[in-house]
Structure formats: C-alpha cells, structure tokens
PDB file of N, CA and C in Angstrom:
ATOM      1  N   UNK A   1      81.203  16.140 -83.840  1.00 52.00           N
ATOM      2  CA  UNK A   1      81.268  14.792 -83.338  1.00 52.00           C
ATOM      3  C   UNK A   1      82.567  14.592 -82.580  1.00 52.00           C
ATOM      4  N   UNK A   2      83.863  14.713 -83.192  1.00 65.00           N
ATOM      5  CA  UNK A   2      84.991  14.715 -82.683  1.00 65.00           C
ATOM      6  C   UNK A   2      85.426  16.067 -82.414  1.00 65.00           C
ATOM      7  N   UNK A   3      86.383  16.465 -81.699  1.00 78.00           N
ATOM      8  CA  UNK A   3      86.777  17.748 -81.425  1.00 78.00           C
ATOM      9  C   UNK A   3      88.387  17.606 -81.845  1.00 78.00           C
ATOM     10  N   UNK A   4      88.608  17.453 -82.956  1.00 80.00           N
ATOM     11  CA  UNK A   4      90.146  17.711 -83.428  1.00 80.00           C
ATOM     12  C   UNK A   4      90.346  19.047 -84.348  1.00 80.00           C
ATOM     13  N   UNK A   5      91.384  19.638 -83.577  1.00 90.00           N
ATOM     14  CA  UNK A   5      91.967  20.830 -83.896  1.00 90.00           C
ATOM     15  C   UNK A   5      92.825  20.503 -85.174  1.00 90.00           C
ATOM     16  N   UNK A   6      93.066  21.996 -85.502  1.00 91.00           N
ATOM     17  CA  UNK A   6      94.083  21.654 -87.070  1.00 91.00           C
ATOM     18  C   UNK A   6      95.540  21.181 -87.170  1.00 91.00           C
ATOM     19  N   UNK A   7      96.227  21.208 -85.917  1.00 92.00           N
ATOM     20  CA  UNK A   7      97.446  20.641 -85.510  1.00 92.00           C
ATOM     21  C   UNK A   7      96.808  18.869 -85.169  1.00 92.00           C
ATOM     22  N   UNK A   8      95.765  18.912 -84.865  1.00 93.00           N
ATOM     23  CA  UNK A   8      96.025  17.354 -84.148  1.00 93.00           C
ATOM     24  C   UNK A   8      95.778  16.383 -85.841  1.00 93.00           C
ATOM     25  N   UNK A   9      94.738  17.235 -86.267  1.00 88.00           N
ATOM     26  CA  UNK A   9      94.329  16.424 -87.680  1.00 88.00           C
ATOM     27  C   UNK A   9      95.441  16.544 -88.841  1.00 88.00           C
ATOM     28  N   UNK A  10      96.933  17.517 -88.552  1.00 92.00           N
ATOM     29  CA  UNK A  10      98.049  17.325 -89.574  1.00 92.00           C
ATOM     30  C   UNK A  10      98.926  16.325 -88.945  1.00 92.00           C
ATOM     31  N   UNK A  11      99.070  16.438 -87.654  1.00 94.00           N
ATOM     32  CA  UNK A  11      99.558  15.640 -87.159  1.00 94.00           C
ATOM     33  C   UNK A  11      99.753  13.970 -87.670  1.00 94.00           C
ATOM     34  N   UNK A  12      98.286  13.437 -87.529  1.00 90.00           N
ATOM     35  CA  UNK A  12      97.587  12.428 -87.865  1.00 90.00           C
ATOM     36  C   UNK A  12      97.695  12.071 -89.508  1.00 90.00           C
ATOM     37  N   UNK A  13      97.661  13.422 -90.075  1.00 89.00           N
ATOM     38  CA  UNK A  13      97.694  12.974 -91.736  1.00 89.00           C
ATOM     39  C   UNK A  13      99.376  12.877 -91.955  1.00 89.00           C
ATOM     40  N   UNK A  14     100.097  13.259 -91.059  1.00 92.00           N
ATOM     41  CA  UNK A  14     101.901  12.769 -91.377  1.00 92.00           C
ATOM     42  C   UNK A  14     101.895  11.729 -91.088  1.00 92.00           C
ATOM     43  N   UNK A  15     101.594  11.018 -90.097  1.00 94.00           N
ATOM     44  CA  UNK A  15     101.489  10.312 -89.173  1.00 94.00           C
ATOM     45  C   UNK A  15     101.255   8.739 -90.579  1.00 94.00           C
ATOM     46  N   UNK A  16      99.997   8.926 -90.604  1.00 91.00           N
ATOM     47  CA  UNK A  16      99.355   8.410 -91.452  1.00 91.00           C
ATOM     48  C   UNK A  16     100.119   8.117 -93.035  1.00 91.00           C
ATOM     49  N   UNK A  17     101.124   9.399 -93.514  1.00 91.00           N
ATOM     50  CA  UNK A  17     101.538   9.498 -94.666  1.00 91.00           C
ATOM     51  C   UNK A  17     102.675   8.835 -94.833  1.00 91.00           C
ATOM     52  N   UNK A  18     103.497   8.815 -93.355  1.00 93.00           N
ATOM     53  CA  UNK A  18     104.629   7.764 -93.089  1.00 93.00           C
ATOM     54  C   UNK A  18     104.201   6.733 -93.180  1.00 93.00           C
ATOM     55  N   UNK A  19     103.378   6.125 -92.202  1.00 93.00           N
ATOM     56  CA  UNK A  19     103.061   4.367 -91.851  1.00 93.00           C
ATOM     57  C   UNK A  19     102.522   4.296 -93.707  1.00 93.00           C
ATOM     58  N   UNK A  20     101.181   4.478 -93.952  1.00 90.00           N
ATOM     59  CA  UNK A  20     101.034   3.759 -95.473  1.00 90.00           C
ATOM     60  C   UNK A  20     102.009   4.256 -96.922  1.00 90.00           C
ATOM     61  N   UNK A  21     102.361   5.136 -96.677  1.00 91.00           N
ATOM     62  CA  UNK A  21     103.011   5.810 -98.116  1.00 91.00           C
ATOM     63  C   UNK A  21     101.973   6.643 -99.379  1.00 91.00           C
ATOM     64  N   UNK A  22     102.517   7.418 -99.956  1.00 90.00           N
ATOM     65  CA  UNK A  22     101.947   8.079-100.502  1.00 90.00           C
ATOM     66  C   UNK A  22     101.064   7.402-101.914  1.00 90.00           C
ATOM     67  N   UNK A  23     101.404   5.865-102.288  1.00 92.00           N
ATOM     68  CA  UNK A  23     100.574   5.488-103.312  1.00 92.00           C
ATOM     69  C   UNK A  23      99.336   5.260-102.502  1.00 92.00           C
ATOM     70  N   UNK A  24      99.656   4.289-100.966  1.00 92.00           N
ATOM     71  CA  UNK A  24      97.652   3.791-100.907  1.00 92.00           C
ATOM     72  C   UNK A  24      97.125   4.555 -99.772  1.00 92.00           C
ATOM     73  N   UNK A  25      97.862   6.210 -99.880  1.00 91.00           N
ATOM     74  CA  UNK A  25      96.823   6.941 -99.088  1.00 91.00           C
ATOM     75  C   UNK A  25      95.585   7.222 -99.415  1.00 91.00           C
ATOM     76  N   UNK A  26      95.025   7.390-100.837  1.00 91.00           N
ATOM     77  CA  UNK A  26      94.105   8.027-101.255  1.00 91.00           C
ATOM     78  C   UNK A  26      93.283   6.991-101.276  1.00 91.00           C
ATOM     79  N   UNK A  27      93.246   5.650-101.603  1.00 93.00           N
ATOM     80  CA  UNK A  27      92.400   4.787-101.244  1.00 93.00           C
ATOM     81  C   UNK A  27      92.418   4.635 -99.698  1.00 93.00           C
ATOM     82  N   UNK A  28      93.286   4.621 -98.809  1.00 92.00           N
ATOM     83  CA  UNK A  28      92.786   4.619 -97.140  1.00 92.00           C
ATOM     84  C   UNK A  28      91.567   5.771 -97.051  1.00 92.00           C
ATOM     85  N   UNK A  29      92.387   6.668 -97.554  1.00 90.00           N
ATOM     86  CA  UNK A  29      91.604   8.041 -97.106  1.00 90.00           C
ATOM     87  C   UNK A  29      89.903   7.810 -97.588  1.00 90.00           C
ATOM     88  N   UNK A  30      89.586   7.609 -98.646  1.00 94.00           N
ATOM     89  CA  UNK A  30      88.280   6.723 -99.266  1.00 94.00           C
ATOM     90  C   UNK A  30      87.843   6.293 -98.586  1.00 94.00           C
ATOM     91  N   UNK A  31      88.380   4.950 -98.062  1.00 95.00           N
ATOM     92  CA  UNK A  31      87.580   3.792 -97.444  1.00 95.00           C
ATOM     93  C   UNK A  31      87.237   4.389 -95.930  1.00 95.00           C
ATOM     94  N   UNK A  32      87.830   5.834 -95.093  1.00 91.00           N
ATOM     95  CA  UNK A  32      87.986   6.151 -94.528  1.00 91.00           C
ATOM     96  C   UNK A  32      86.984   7.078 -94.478  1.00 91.00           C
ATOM     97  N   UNK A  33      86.326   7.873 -95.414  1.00 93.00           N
ATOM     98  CA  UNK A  33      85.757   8.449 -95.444  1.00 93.00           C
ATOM     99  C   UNK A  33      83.995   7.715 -95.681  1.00 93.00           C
ATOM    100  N   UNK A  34      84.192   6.482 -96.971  1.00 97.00           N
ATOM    101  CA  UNK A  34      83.015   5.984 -96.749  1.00 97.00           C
ATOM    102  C   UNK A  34      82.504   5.080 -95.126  1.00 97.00           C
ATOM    103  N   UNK A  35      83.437   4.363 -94.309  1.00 96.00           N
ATOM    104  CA  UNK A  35      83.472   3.974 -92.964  1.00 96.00           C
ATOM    105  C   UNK A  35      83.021   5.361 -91.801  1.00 96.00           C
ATOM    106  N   UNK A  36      83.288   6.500 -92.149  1.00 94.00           N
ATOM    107  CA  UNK A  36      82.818   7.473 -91.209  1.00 94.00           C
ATOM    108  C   UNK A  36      81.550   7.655 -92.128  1.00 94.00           C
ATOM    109  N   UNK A  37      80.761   7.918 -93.327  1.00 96.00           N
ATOM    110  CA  UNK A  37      79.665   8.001 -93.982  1.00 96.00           C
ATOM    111  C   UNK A  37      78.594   7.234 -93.063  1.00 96.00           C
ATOM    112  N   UNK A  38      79.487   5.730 -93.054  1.00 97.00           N
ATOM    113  CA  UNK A  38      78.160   4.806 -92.912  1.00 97.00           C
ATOM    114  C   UNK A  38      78.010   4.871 -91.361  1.00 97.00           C
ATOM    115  N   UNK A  39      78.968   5.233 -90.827  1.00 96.00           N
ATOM    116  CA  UNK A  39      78.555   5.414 -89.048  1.00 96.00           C
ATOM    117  C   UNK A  39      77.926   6.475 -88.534  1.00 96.00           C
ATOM    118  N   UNK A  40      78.037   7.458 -89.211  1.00 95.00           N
ATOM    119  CA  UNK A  40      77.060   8.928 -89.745  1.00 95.00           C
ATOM    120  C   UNK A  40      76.015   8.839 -89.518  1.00 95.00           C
ATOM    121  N   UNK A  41      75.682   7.421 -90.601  1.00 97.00           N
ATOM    122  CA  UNK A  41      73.725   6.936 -90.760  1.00 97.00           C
ATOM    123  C   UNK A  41      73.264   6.486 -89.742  1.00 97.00           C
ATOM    124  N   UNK A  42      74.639   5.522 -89.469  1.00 96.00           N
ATOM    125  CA  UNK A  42      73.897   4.715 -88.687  1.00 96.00           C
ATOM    126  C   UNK A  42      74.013   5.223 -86.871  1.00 96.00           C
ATOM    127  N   UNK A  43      74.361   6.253 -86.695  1.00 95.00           N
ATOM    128  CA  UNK A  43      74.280   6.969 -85.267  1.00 95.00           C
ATOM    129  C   UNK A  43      73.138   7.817 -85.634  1.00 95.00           C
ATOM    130  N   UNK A  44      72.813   8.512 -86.666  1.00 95.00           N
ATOM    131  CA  UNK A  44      71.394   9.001 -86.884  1.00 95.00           C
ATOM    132  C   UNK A  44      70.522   8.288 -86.717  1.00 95.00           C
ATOM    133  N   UNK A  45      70.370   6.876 -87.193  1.00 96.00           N
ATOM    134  CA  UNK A  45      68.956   6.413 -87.170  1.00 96.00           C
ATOM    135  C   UNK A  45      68.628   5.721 -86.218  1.00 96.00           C
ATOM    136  N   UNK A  46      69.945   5.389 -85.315  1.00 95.00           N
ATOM    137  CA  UNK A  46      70.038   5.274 -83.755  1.00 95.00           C
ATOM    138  C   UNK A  46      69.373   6.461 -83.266  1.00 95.00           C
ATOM    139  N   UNK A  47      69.312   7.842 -83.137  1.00 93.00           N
ATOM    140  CA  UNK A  47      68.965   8.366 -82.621  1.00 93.00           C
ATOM    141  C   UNK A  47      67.552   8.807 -83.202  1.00 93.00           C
ATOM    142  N   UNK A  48      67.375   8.507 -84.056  1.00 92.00           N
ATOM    143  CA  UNK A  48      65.896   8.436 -84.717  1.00 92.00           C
ATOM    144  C   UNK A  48      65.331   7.798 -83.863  1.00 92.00           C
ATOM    145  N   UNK A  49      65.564   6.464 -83.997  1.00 91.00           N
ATOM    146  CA  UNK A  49      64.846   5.961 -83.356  1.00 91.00           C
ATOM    147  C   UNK A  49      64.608   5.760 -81.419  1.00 91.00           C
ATOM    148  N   UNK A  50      65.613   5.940 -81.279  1.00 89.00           N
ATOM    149  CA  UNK A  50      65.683   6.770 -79.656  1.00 89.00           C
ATOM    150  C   UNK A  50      64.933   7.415 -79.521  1.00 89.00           C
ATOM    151  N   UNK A  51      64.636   8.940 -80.311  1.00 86.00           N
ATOM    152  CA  UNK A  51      63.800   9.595 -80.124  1.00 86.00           C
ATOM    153  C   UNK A  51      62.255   9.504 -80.119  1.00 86.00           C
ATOM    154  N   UNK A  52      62.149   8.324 -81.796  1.00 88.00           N
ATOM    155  CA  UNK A  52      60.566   7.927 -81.306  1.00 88.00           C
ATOM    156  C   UNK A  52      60.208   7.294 -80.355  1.00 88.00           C
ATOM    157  N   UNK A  53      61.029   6.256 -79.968  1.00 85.00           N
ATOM    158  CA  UNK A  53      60.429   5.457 -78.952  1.00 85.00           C
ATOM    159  C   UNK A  53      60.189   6.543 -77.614  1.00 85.00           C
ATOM    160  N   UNK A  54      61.066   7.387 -77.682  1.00 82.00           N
ATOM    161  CA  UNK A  54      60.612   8.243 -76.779  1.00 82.00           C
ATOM    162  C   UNK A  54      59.499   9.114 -76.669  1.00 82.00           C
ATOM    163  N   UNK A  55      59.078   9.239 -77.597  1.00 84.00           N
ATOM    164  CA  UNK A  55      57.582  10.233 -78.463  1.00 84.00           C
ATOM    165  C   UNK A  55      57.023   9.115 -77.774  1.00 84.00           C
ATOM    166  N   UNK A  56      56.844   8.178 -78.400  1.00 83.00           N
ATOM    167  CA  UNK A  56      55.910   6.895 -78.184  1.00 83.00           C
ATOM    168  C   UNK A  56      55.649   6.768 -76.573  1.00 83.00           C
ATOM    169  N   UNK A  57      56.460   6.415 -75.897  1.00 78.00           N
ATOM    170  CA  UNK A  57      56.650   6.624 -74.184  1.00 78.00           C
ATOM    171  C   UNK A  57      55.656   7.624 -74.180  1.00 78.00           C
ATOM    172  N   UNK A  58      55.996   9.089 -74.105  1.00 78.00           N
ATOM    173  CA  UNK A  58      55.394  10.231 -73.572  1.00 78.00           C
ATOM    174  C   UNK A  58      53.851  10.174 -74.632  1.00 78.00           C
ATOM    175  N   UNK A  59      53.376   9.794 -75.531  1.00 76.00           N
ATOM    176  CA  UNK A  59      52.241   9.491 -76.152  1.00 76.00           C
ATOM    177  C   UNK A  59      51.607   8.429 -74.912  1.00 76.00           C
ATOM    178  N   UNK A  60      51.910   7.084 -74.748  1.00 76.00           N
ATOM    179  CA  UNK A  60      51.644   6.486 -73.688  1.00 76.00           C
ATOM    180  C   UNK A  60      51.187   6.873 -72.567  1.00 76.00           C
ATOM    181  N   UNK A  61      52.515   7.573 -71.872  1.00 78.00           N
ATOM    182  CA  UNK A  61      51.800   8.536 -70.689  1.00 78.00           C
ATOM    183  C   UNK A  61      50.758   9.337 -70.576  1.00 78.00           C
ATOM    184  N   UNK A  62      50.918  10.110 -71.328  1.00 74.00           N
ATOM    185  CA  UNK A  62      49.860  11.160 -71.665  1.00 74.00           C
ATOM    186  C   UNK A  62      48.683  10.437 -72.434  1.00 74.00           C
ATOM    187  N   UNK A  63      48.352   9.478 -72.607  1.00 74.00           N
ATOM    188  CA  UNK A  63      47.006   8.800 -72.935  1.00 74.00           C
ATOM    189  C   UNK A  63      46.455   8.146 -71.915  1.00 74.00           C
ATOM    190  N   UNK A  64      47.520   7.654 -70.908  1.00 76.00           N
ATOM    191  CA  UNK A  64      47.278   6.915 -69.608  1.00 76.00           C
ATOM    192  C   UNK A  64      46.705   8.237 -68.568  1.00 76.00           C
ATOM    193  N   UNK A  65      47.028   9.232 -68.681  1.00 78.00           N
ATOM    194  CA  UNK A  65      47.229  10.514 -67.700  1.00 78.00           C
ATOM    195  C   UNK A  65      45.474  10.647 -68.661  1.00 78.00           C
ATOM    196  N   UNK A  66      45.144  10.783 -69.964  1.00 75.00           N
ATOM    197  CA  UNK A  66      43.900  11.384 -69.967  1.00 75.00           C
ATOM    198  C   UNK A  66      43.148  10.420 -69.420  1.00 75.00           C
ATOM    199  N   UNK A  67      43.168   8.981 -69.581  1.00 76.00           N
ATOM    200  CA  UNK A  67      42.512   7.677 -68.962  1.00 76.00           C
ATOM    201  C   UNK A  67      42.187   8.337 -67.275  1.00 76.00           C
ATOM    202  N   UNK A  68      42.862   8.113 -66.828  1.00 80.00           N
ATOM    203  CA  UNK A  68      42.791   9.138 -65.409  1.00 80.00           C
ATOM    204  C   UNK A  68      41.938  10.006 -65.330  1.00 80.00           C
ATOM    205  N   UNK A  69      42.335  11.020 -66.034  1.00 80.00           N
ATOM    206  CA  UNK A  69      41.155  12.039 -66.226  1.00 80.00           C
ATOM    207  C   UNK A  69      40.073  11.918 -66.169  1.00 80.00           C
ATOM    208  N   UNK A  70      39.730  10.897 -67.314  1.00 81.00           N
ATOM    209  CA  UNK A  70      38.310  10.442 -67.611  1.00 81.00           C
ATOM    210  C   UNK A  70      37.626   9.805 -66.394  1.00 81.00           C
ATOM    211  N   UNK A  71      38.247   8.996 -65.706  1.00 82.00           N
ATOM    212  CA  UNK A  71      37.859   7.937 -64.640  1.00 82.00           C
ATOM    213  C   UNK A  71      37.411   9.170 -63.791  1.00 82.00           C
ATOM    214  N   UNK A  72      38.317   9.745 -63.674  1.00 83.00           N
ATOM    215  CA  UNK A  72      38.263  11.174 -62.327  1.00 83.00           C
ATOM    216  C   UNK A  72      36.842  11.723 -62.735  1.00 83.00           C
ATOM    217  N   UNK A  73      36.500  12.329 -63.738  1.00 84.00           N
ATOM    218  CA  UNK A  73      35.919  13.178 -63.957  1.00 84.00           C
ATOM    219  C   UNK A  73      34.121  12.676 -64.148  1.00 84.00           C
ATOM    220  N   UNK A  74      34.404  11.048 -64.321  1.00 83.00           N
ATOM    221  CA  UNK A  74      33.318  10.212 -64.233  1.00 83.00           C
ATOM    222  C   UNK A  74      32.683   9.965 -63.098  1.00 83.00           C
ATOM    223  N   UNK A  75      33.950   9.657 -62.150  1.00 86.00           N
ATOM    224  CA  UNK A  75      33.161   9.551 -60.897  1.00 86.00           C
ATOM    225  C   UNK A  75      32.979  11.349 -60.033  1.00 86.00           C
ATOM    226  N   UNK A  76      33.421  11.842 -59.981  1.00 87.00           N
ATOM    227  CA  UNK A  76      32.391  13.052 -60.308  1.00 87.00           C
ATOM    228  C   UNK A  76      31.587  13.199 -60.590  1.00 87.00           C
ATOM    229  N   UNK A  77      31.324  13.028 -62.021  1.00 85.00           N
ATOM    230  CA  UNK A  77      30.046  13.177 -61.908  1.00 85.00           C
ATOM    231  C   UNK A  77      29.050  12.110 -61.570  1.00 85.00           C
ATOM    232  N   UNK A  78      29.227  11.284 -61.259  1.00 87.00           N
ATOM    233  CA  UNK A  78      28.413  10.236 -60.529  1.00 87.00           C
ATOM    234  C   UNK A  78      28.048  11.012 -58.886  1.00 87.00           C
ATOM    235  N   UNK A  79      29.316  11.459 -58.521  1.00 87.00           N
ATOM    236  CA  UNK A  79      29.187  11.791 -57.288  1.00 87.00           C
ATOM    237  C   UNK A  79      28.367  12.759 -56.885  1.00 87.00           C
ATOM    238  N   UNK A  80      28.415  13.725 -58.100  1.00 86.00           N
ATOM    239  CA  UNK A  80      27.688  15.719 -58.374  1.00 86.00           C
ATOM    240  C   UNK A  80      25.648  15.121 -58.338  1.00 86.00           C
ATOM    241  N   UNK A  81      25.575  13.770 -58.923  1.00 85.00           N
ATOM    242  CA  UNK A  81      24.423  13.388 -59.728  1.00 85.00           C
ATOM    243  C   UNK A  81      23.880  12.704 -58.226  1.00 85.00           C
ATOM    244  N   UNK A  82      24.672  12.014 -57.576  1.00 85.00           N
ATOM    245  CA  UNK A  82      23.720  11.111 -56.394  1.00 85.00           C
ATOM    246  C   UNK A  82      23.912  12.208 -55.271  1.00 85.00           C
ATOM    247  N   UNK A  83      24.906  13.620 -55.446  1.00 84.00           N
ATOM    248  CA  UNK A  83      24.415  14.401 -54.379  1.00 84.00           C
ATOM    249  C   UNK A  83      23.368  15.095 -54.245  1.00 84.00           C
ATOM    250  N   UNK A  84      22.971  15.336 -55.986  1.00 82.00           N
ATOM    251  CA  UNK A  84      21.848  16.616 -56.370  1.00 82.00           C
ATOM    252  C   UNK A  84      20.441  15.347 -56.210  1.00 82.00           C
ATOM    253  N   UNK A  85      20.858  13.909 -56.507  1.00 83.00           N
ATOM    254  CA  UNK A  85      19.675  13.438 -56.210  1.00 83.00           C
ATOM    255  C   UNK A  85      18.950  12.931 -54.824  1.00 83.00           C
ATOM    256  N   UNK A  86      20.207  13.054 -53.682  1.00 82.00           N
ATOM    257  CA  UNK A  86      19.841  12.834 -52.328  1.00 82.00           C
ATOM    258  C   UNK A  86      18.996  14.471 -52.148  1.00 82.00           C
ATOM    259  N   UNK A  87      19.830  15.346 -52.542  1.00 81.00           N
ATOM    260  CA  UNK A  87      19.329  16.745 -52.144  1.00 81.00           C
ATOM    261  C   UNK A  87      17.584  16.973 -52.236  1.00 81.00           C
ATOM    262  N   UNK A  88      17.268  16.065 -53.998  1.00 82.00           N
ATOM    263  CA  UNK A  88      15.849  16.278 -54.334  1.00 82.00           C
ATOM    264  C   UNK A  88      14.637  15.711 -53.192  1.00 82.00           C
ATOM    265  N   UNK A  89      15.623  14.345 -52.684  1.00 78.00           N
ATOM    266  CA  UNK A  89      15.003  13.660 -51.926  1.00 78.00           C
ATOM    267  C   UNK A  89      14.240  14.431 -50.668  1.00 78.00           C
ATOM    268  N   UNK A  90      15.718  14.579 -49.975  1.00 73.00           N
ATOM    269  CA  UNK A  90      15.947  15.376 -48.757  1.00 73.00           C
ATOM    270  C   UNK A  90      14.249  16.533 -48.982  1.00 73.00           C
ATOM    271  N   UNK A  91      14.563  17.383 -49.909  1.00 73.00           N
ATOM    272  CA  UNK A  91      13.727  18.221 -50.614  1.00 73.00           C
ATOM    273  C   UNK A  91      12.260  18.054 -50.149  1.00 73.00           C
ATOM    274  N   UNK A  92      11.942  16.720 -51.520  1.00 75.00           N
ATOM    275  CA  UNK A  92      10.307  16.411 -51.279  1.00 75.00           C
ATOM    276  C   UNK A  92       9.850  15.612 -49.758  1.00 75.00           C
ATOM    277  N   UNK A  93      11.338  15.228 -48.818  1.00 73.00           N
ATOM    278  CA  UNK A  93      10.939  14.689 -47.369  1.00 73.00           C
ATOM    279  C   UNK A  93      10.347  16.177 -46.915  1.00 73.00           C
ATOM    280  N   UNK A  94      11.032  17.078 -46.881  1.00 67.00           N
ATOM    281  CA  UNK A  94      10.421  18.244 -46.123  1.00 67.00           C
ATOM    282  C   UNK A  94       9.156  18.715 -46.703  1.00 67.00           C
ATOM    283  N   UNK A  95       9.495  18.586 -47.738  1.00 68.00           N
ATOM    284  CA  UNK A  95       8.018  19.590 -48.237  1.00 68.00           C
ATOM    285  C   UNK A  95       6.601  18.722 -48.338  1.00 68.00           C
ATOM    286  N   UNK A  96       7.259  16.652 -47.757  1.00 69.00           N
ATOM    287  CA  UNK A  96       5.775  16.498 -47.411  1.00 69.00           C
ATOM    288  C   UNK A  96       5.830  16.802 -45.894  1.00 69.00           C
ATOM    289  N   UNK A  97       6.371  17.304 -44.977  1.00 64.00           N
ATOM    290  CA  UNK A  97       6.748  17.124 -43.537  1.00 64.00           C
ATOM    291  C   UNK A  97       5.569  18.235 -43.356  1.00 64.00           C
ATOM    292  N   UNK A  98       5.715  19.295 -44.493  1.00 60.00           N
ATOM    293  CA  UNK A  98       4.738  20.517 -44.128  1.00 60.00           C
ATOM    294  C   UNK A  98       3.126  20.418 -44.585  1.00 60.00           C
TER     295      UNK A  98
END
C-alpha cells in the first residue's frame, strides 16, 4: 500500500518517540494500528464493490450484445424463410408456364 523503506519507518518511529514520549506511545501505536485496520476494510469493500458493479456493467453488455444477436438472427431467418418462399413461388410459376 505504502512504499516505506526501513530507514524512513525508524525515522518516523524517533520522530514519533520524541513528540509523544515513551508512556503514550503504545497506546498511539494501537489506535494507529486499529485506524489503518479499519481503512484496510474499508478500501477492500470499496473495491469489492467497484468490481461488482463492474461484473454487473459487462453482464449488462453482454446480455444487450446477445439481445442483438437474437434480433439479428431472427430477422434472418425471416429473411432465409420469405427467400425460400418467393423461390417456391417463382418455382410452381414455371412449372405451370410448361
């Protein structure tokens, strides 16, 4: 998540050990640790849910894209059905012509 090296994170814990003092470090450090816990969750379930809604999107599409399909493939065959039935026509015109 963060990119701190082992000099920058001693740094920070002197740093830290000056400004509060050594009785209420261990409770900072706590409250410090449960405050990064709960932002943990809650950037996960941010991205949880980022991600479904994104599933959801591409589910959408791709149901809209088979909708398409279907339409396509309908009028086709509408089209395959009134060609083979002009053809029959065409057909019995000639064969009463003879």
């Amino acid at each position: 998540m963060f990119d701190f090296g082992f000099w920058e994170i001693a740094i920070i814990g002197v740093i830290t050990l000056i400004v509060v003092g050594p009785e209420r470090l261990p409770a900072l450090a706590r409250k410090a640790g449960v405050i990064m816990g709960k932002l943990n969750k809650f950037l996960n379930k941010v991205k949880a849910d980022i991600n479904e809604e994104l599933k959801t999107d591409e589910l959408k599409e791709h149901l809209s894209m088979d909708d398409e399909k279907s339409i396509i493939s309908d009028i086709s065959n509408e089209a395959k059905s009134s060609v083979d039935l002009f053809n029959q026509n065409d057909a019995q015109q000639d064969d009463s012509k003879l």
